[in-house]
Amino acid sequence: MLTRSAASAPTPNLLGDDVEDGESVSARRAAASDHERAERLRTIVREHYAVVWRFLRRLGFEPHVVDDAVQDLFLLVLRRLDDVLPGRERAFLFAAAIRIATKMAGKGAREKPVEHVPAPPTPVEGATTPEVLLEEERARRLLMRLLMELEERQRVVFVMYEVEEMTVPEIAEVLEVPVGTVNSRLRAAREDFRARLARHRARTDREVGK
Amino acid sequence: MTTEQPTRLVHEDAEFARLVAASHKEAPPSADVERALSLANQLAPASRWTAWRWFGSNLAIGLAVLGAATAGAVAGSRALRAGDAVATSAVAPTAAPDAPSRPSSADPCAPDGTRESDLPATAEQAPAEQAPAVTTISVNDLAAAPPDPVAVGTRRSAAKALASGAALPRLDRAEPSTPSRTTFAEELALVSAARSAIEHGDAPSCMRAVGEYQERFRSGIFAHEIEVLRIEALFASGERARARTSAEQLLAAHPKSPYAERIRLLVERNDH
């Protein structure tokens, strides 16, 4: 794993290849020129900023917590760039994001199920009709509501699998729990979610039917 | 590694897929992304040429930069208000700077050394001494950072100030020997101005900022973002043909750009 990541980084090998422990790899990477590092950081920001931001939103953190947490997350990335293995950025970012946001949110700051309205959508002037925007906003709210109704630990797994489309092993890595645990939480979450979605449909149909 | 992975709901339930698709369209405040991009500048003077080439080839460029019109505007105005904050936060010592680094350094997935991340539970378990420090990191404490008199401000205030351009003179003073930092701040100011203008429906101002940017920083750090803004401004000012041509060029050059979806929407919307 270390070898692969070292190989994919365009880092001059100043320290020799013979020792492959994490420390030397890290040191070697640290020798990369500053501007390569700066570019790498920018690439990570461009590729992942919005991804992590949406991820935290979906976990139900309040918008201001999400905004702040993601900002802080990238300060952390700046600081620990060498620990962010190429190809494993998302795992690092998600794991760190969850921790930062959780600590930031503290108790009672999390969105309450159902009633909390997510941040306003981000309309692009002229890009979409107001009707479409409204429809999308409704869809987001519904998704949020359904997600918030899931038990927390199941929700995290559910969001990562069903929305972020991560694999079970990836999820296990981020959460640092066994694959089996992820599987069982996922199973429970899917069951619960489907049931809630079905209830929501039945409710909507009834209302429409009236 | 497990093999049995259930079919994802998005593939078996169109309604759920619709919800998820809508969720994918949410984007963070653009100013926040630019602020984060500016962090790279704390690492090293930017090499804009290479940066641009890299984007070009790799391109996955986070759309987020332009993503959020409303939120961006809000953040932008906050940023302006936060202008003075730079003085304090740039020098403000961060609480226990080493707290976040405490963890098992080799494990990328345990940035804080905590085990399982059961959200609220973790919060409660988190050692109290650690709690206040987690959200603040000073660049001066970063092993990776070069010796640099300019601290990245803690939390958003300083970063906001940076984005607002208010930090410009300060950066100049602090970094007399690194001209690229100066141009970076100017680049950031221009891209912020361009976006803020288009968000307020002021296409001419946006075009002016875009024009100035393209003239001065042809291959600047935000070249990609600026081009997207230019296309938006062209559409907004009714120059559809030019806008469409530019949009097509951009899409052809960077089909996988996270901005692609936005550009396609713009084109689509202006097609009739």
PDB file of N, CA and C in Angstrom, chain B residues 152-216:
ATOM      1  N   VAL B 152      -1.710  30.992   8.863  1.00  0.00           N
ATOM      2  CA  VAL B 152      -3.057  30.870   8.346  1.00  0.00           C
ATOM      3  C   VAL B 152      -3.932  31.117   9.541  1.00  0.00           C
ATOM      4  N   GLY B 153      -4.813  32.005   9.399  1.00  0.00           N
ATOM      5  CA  GLY B 153      -5.640  32.342  10.537  1.00  0.00           C
ATOM      6  C   GLY B 153      -6.399  31.133  10.982  1.00  0.00           C
ATOM      7  N   THR B 154      -6.731  31.147  12.214  1.00  0.00           N
ATOM      8  CA  THR B 154      -7.485  30.016  12.680  1.00  0.00           C
ATOM      9  C   THR B 154      -8.928  30.209  12.297  1.00  0.00           C
ATOM     10  N   ARG B 155      -9.536  29.104  12.042  1.00  0.00           N
ATOM     11  CA  ARG B 155     -10.927  29.121  11.690  1.00  0.00           C
ATOM     12  C   ARG B 155     -11.206  30.028  10.518  1.00  0.00           C
ATOM     13  N   ARG B 156     -12.399  30.385  10.387  1.00  0.00           N
ATOM     14  CA  ARG B 156     -12.787  31.032   9.157  1.00  0.00           C
ATOM     15  C   ARG B 156     -12.455  32.507   9.080  1.00  0.00           C
ATOM     16  N   SER B 157     -12.351  33.126  10.191  1.00  0.00           N
ATOM     17  CA  SER B 157     -12.242  34.573  10.119  1.00  0.00           C
ATOM     18  C   SER B 157     -11.048  35.030   9.301  1.00  0.00           C
ATOM     19  N   ALA B 158      -9.925  34.454   9.587  1.00  0.00           N
ATOM     20  CA  ALA B 158      -8.746  34.902   8.857  1.00  0.00           C
ATOM     21  C   ALA B 158      -8.829  34.493   7.403  1.00  0.00           C
ATOM     22  N   ALA B 159      -9.302  33.280   7.225  1.00  0.00           N
ATOM     23  CA  ALA B 159      -9.412  32.815   5.861  1.00  0.00           C
ATOM     24  C   ALA B 159     -10.371  33.704   5.092  1.00  0.00           C
ATOM     25  N   LYS B 160     -11.417  34.100   5.742  1.00  0.00           N
ATOM     26  CA  LYS B 160     -12.369  34.999   5.104  1.00  0.00           C
ATOM     27  C   LYS B 160     -11.701  36.306   4.739  1.00  0.00           C
ATOM     28  N   ALA B 161     -10.950  36.794   5.685  1.00  0.00           N
ATOM     29  CA  ALA B 161     -10.285  38.053   5.432  1.00  0.00           C
ATOM     30  C   ALA B 161      -9.384  37.916   4.222  1.00  0.00           C
ATOM     31  N   LEU B 162      -8.757  36.780   4.152  1.00  0.00           N
ATOM     32  CA  LEU B 162      -7.874  36.524   3.029  1.00  0.00           C
ATOM     33  C   LEU B 162      -8.661  36.577   1.733  1.00  0.00           C
ATOM     34  N   ALA B 163      -9.806  35.896   1.772  1.00  0.00           N
ATOM     35  CA  ALA B 163     -10.601  35.838   0.562  1.00  0.00           C
ATOM     36  C   ALA B 163     -11.136  37.209   0.184  1.00  0.00           C
ATOM     37  N   SER B 164     -11.360  38.016   1.148  1.00  0.00           N
ATOM     38  CA  SER B 164     -11.969  39.306   0.859  1.00  0.00           C
ATOM     39  C   SER B 164     -10.973  40.253   0.228  1.00  0.00           C
ATOM     40  N   GLY B 165      -9.741  39.904   0.300  1.00  0.00           N
ATOM     41  CA  GLY B 165      -8.744  40.782  -0.281  1.00  0.00           C
ATOM     42  C   GLY B 165      -8.245  41.777   0.749  1.00  0.00           C
ATOM     43  N   ALA B 166      -8.884  41.759   1.887  1.00  0.00           N
ATOM     44  CA  ALA B 166      -8.469  42.693   2.919  1.00  0.00           C
ATOM     45  C   ALA B 166      -7.072  42.353   3.423  1.00  0.00           C
ATOM     46  N   ALA B 167      -6.711  41.124   3.211  1.00  0.00           N
ATOM     47  CA  ALA B 167      -5.427  40.683   3.736  1.00  0.00           C
ATOM     48  C   ALA B 167      -4.278  41.057   2.809  1.00  0.00           C
ATOM     49  N   LEU B 168      -4.640  41.615   1.701  1.00  0.00           N
ATOM     50  CA  LEU B 168      -3.641  41.860   0.670  1.00  0.00           C
ATOM     51  C   LEU B 168      -2.417  42.634   1.139  1.00  0.00           C
ATOM     52  N   PRO B 169      -2.615  43.805   1.691  1.00  0.00           N
ATOM     53  CA  PRO B 169      -1.445  44.575   2.097  1.00  0.00           C
ATOM     54  C   PRO B 169      -0.607  43.836   3.126  1.00  0.00           C
ATOM     55  N   ARG B 170      -1.310  43.162   3.983  1.00  0.00           N
ATOM     56  CA  ARG B 170      -0.614  42.421   5.018  1.00  0.00           C
ATOM     57  C   ARG B 170       0.258  41.344   4.411  1.00  0.00           C
ATOM     58  N   LEU B 171      -0.289  40.655   3.461  1.00  0.00           N
ATOM     59  CA  LEU B 171       0.495  39.625   2.806  1.00  0.00           C
ATOM     60  C   LEU B 171       1.706  40.235   2.115  1.00  0.00           C
ATOM     61  N   ASP B 172       1.469  41.375   1.510  1.00  0.00           N
ATOM     62  CA  ASP B 172       2.580  42.039   0.837  1.00  0.00           C
ATOM     63  C   ASP B 172       3.706  42.319   1.818  1.00  0.00           C
ATOM     64  N   ARG B 173       3.307  42.854   2.920  1.00  0.00           N
ATOM     65  CA  ARG B 173       4.323  43.234   3.889  1.00  0.00           C
ATOM     66  C   ARG B 173       5.046  42.018   4.434  1.00  0.00           C
ATOM     67  N   ALA B 174       4.256  41.013   4.672  1.00  0.00           N
ATOM     68  CA  ALA B 174       4.853  39.851   5.289  1.00  0.00           C
ATOM     69  C   ALA B 174       5.737  39.078   4.312  1.00  0.00           C
ATOM     70  N   GLU B 175       5.414  39.178   3.049  1.00  0.00           N
ATOM     71  CA  GLU B 175       6.103  38.351   2.082  1.00  0.00           C
ATOM     72  C   GLU B 175       6.726  39.188   0.977  1.00  0.00           C
ATOM     73  N   PRO B 176       7.578  40.086   1.330  1.00  0.00           N
ATOM     74  CA  PRO B 176       8.087  40.967   0.293  1.00  0.00           C
ATOM     75  C   PRO B 176       8.863  40.208  -0.780  1.00  0.00           C
ATOM     76  N   SER B 177       9.402  39.064  -0.388  1.00  0.00           N
ATOM     77  CA  SER B 177      10.271  38.364  -1.323  1.00  0.00           C
ATOM     78  C   SER B 177       9.542  37.346  -2.177  1.00  0.00           C
ATOM     79  N   THR B 178       8.260  37.170  -1.920  1.00  0.00           N
ATOM     80  CA  THR B 178       7.549  36.186  -2.718  1.00  0.00           C
ATOM     81  C   THR B 178       6.445  36.862  -3.507  1.00  0.00           C
ATOM     82  N   PRO B 179       6.762  37.330  -4.658  1.00  0.00           N
ATOM     83  CA  PRO B 179       5.786  38.071  -5.431  1.00  0.00           C
ATOM     84  C   PRO B 179       4.563  37.242  -5.781  1.00  0.00           C
ATOM     85  N   SER B 180       4.738  35.933  -5.909  1.00  0.00           N
ATOM     86  CA  SER B 180       3.590  35.151  -6.331  1.00  0.00           C
ATOM     87  C   SER B 180       2.467  35.208  -5.304  1.00  0.00           C
ATOM     88  N   ARG B 181       2.821  35.448  -4.087  1.00  0.00           N
ATOM     89  CA  ARG B 181       1.749  35.554  -3.095  1.00  0.00           C
ATOM     90  C   ARG B 181       0.933  36.805  -3.323  1.00  0.00           C
ATOM     91  N   THR B 182       1.633  37.811  -3.742  1.00  0.00           N
ATOM     92  CA  THR B 182       0.919  39.034  -4.022  1.00  0.00           C
ATOM     93  C   THR B 182      -0.037  38.819  -5.189  1.00  0.00           C
ATOM     94  N   THR B 183       0.479  38.241  -6.249  1.00  0.00           N
ATOM     95  CA  THR B 183      -0.410  38.037  -7.379  1.00  0.00           C
ATOM     96  C   THR B 183      -1.529  37.093  -6.987  1.00  0.00           C
ATOM     97  N   PHE B 184      -1.221  36.164  -6.131  1.00  0.00           N
ATOM     98  CA  PHE B 184      -2.279  35.251  -5.726  1.00  0.00           C
ATOM     99  C   PHE B 184      -3.433  36.012  -5.078  1.00  0.00           C
ATOM    100  N   ALA B 185      -3.093  36.879  -4.170  1.00  0.00           N
ATOM    101  CA  ALA B 185      -4.143  37.646  -3.495  1.00  0.00           C
ATOM    102  C   ALA B 185      -4.921  38.474  -4.509  1.00  0.00           C
ATOM    103  N   GLU B 186      -4.226  38.998  -5.487  1.00  0.00           N
ATOM    104  CA  GLU B 186      -4.924  39.771  -6.511  1.00  0.00           C
ATOM    105  C   GLU B 186      -5.829  38.868  -7.343  1.00  0.00           C
ATOM    106  N   GLU B 187      -5.304  37.702  -7.632  1.00  0.00           N
ATOM    107  CA  GLU B 187      -6.128  36.753  -8.391  1.00  0.00           C
ATOM    108  C   GLU B 187      -7.406  36.422  -7.632  1.00  0.00           C
ATOM    109  N   LEU B 188      -7.207  36.165  -6.359  1.00  0.00           N
ATOM    110  CA  LEU B 188      -8.349  35.799  -5.536  1.00  0.00           C
ATOM    111  C   LEU B 188      -9.352  36.943  -5.476  1.00  0.00           C
ATOM    112  N   ALA B 189      -8.832  38.156  -5.337  1.00  0.00           N
ATOM    113  CA  ALA B 189      -9.715  39.315  -5.271  1.00  0.00           C
ATOM    114  C   ALA B 189     -10.515  39.442  -6.562  1.00  0.00           C
ATOM    115  N   LEU B 190      -9.865  39.199  -7.678  1.00  0.00           N
ATOM    116  CA  LEU B 190     -10.561  39.330  -8.956  1.00  0.00           C
ATOM    117  C   LEU B 190     -11.626  38.242  -9.138  1.00  0.00           C
ATOM    118  N   VAL B 191     -11.278  37.041  -8.791  1.00  0.00           N
ATOM    119  CA  VAL B 191     -12.250  35.970  -8.973  1.00  0.00           C
ATOM    120  C   VAL B 191     -13.436  36.175  -8.026  1.00  0.00           C
ATOM    121  N   SER B 192     -13.144  36.667  -6.831  1.00  0.00           N
ATOM    122  CA  SER B 192     -14.232  36.954  -5.889  1.00  0.00           C
ATOM    123  C   SER B 192     -15.116  38.065  -6.418  1.00  0.00           C
ATOM    124  N   ALA B 193     -14.476  39.084  -6.968  1.00  0.00           N
ATOM    125  CA  ALA B 193     -15.236  40.207  -7.502  1.00  0.00           C
ATOM    126  C   ALA B 193     -16.103  39.750  -8.665  1.00  0.00           C
ATOM    127  N   ALA B 194     -15.531  38.935  -9.520  1.00  0.00           N
ATOM    128  CA  ALA B 194     -16.280  38.456 -10.682  1.00  0.00           C
ATOM    129  C   ALA B 194     -17.484  37.646 -10.237  1.00  0.00           C
ATOM    130  N   ARG B 195     -17.276  36.776  -9.283  1.00  0.00           N
ATOM    131  CA  ARG B 195     -18.386  35.945  -8.855  1.00  0.00           C
ATOM    132  C   ARG B 195     -19.447  36.733  -8.146  1.00  0.00           C
ATOM    133  N   SER B 196     -18.982  37.612  -7.291  1.00  0.00           N
ATOM    134  CA  SER B 196     -19.949  38.422  -6.570  1.00  0.00           C
ATOM    135  C   SER B 196     -20.776  39.254  -7.547  1.00  0.00           C
ATOM    136  N   ALA B 197     -20.143  39.765  -8.592  1.00  0.00           N
ATOM    137  CA  ALA B 197     -20.873  40.558  -9.579  1.00  0.00           C
ATOM    138  C   ALA B 197     -21.943  39.718 -10.271  1.00  0.00           C
ATOM    139  N   ILE B 198     -21.564  38.536 -10.702  1.00  0.00           N
ATOM    140  CA  ILE B 198     -22.542  37.729 -11.444  1.00  0.00           C
ATOM    141  C   ILE B 198     -23.669  37.284 -10.528  1.00  0.00           C
ATOM    142  N   GLU B 199     -23.331  37.073  -9.284  1.00  0.00           N
ATOM    143  CA  GLU B 199     -24.373  36.681  -8.342  1.00  0.00           C
ATOM    144  C   GLU B 199     -25.381  37.801  -8.136  1.00  0.00           C
ATOM    145  N   HIS B 200     -24.908  39.008  -8.294  1.00  0.00           N
ATOM    146  CA  HIS B 200     -25.815  40.137  -8.150  1.00  0.00           C
ATOM    147  C   HIS B 200     -26.389  40.571  -9.495  1.00  0.00           C
ATOM    148  N   GLY B 201     -26.209  39.727 -10.472  1.00  0.00           N
ATOM    149  CA  GLY B 201     -26.798  40.020 -11.770  1.00  0.00           C
ATOM    150  C   GLY B 201     -26.076  41.102 -12.544  1.00  0.00           C
ATOM    151  N   ASP B 202     -24.880  41.428 -12.117  1.00  0.00           N
ATOM    152  CA  ASP B 202     -24.139  42.495 -12.767  1.00  0.00           C
ATOM    153  C   ASP B 202     -23.116  41.891 -13.743  1.00  0.00           C
ATOM    154  N   ALA B 203     -23.631  41.502 -14.886  1.00  0.00           N
ATOM    155  CA  ALA B 203     -22.761  40.843 -15.864  1.00  0.00           C
ATOM    156  C   ALA B 203     -21.621  41.749 -16.353  1.00  0.00           C
ATOM    157  N   PRO B 204     -21.889  43.017 -16.606  1.00  0.00           N
ATOM    158  CA  PRO B 204     -20.775  43.861 -17.077  1.00  0.00           C
ATOM    159  C   PRO B 204     -19.603  43.917 -16.091  1.00  0.00           C
ATOM    160  N   SER B 205     -19.911  44.087 -14.820  1.00  0.00           N
ATOM    161  CA  SER B 205     -18.827  44.116 -13.829  1.00  0.00           C
ATOM    162  C   SER B 205     -18.089  42.793 -13.792  1.00  0.00           C
ATOM    163  N   CYS B 206     -18.876  41.732 -13.902  1.00  0.00           N
ATOM    164  CA  CYS B 206     -18.258  40.411 -13.902  1.00  0.00           C
ATOM    165  C   CYS B 206     -17.288  40.303 -15.071  1.00  0.00           C
ATOM    166  N   MET B 207     -17.743  40.732 -16.224  1.00  0.00           N
ATOM    167  CA  MET B 207     -16.890  40.651 -17.422  1.00  0.00           C
ATOM    168  C   MET B 207     -15.626  41.491 -17.255  1.00  0.00           C
ATOM    169  N   ARG B 208     -15.782  42.633 -16.617  1.00  0.00           N
ATOM    170  CA  ARG B 208     -14.597  43.479 -16.406  1.00  0.00           C
ATOM    171  C   ARG B 208     -13.562  42.750 -15.538  1.00  0.00           C
ATOM    172  N   ALA B 209     -14.065  42.170 -14.447  1.00  0.00           N
ATOM    173  CA  ALA B 209     -13.141  41.453 -13.555  1.00  0.00           C
ATOM    174  C   ALA B 209     -12.514  40.262 -14.283  1.00  0.00           C
ATOM    175  N   VAL B 210     -13.357  39.560 -15.032  1.00  0.00           N
ATOM    176  CA  VAL B 210     -12.868  38.404 -15.787  1.00  0.00           C
ATOM    177  C   VAL B 210     -11.807  38.848 -16.797  1.00  0.00           C
ATOM    178  N   GLY B 211     -12.120  39.942 -17.483  1.00  0.00           N
ATOM    179  CA  GLY B 211     -11.188  40.451 -18.491  1.00  0.00           C
ATOM    180  C   GLY B 211      -9.851  40.820 -17.875  1.00  0.00           C
ATOM    181  N   GLU B 212      -9.951  41.473 -16.747  1.00  0.00           N
ATOM    182  CA  GLU B 212      -8.711  41.878 -16.092  1.00  0.00           C
ATOM    183  C   GLU B 212      -7.911  40.643 -15.656  1.00  0.00           C
ATOM    184  N   TYR B 213      -8.651  39.701 -15.150  1.00  0.00           N
ATOM    185  CA  TYR B 213      -7.965  38.477 -14.714  1.00  0.00           C
ATOM    186  C   TYR B 213      -7.257  37.811 -15.890  1.00  0.00           C
ATOM    187  N   GLN B 214      -8.006  37.665 -16.954  1.00  0.00           N
ATOM    188  CA  GLN B 214      -7.429  36.929 -18.089  1.00  0.00           C
ATOM    189  C   GLN B 214      -6.264  37.673 -18.719  1.00  0.00           C
ATOM    190  N   GLU B 215      -6.341  38.974 -18.615  1.00  0.00           N
ATOM    191  CA  GLU B 215      -5.240  39.760 -19.156  1.00  0.00           C
ATOM    192  C   GLU B 215      -3.989  39.594 -18.296  1.00  0.00           C
ATOM    193  N   ARG B 216      -4.188  39.656 -17.011  1.00  0.00           N
ATOM    194  CA  ARG B 216      -3.027  39.662 -16.121  1.00  0.00           C
ATOM    195  C   ARG B 216      -2.547  38.281 -15.720  1.00  0.00           C
TER     196      ARG B 216
END
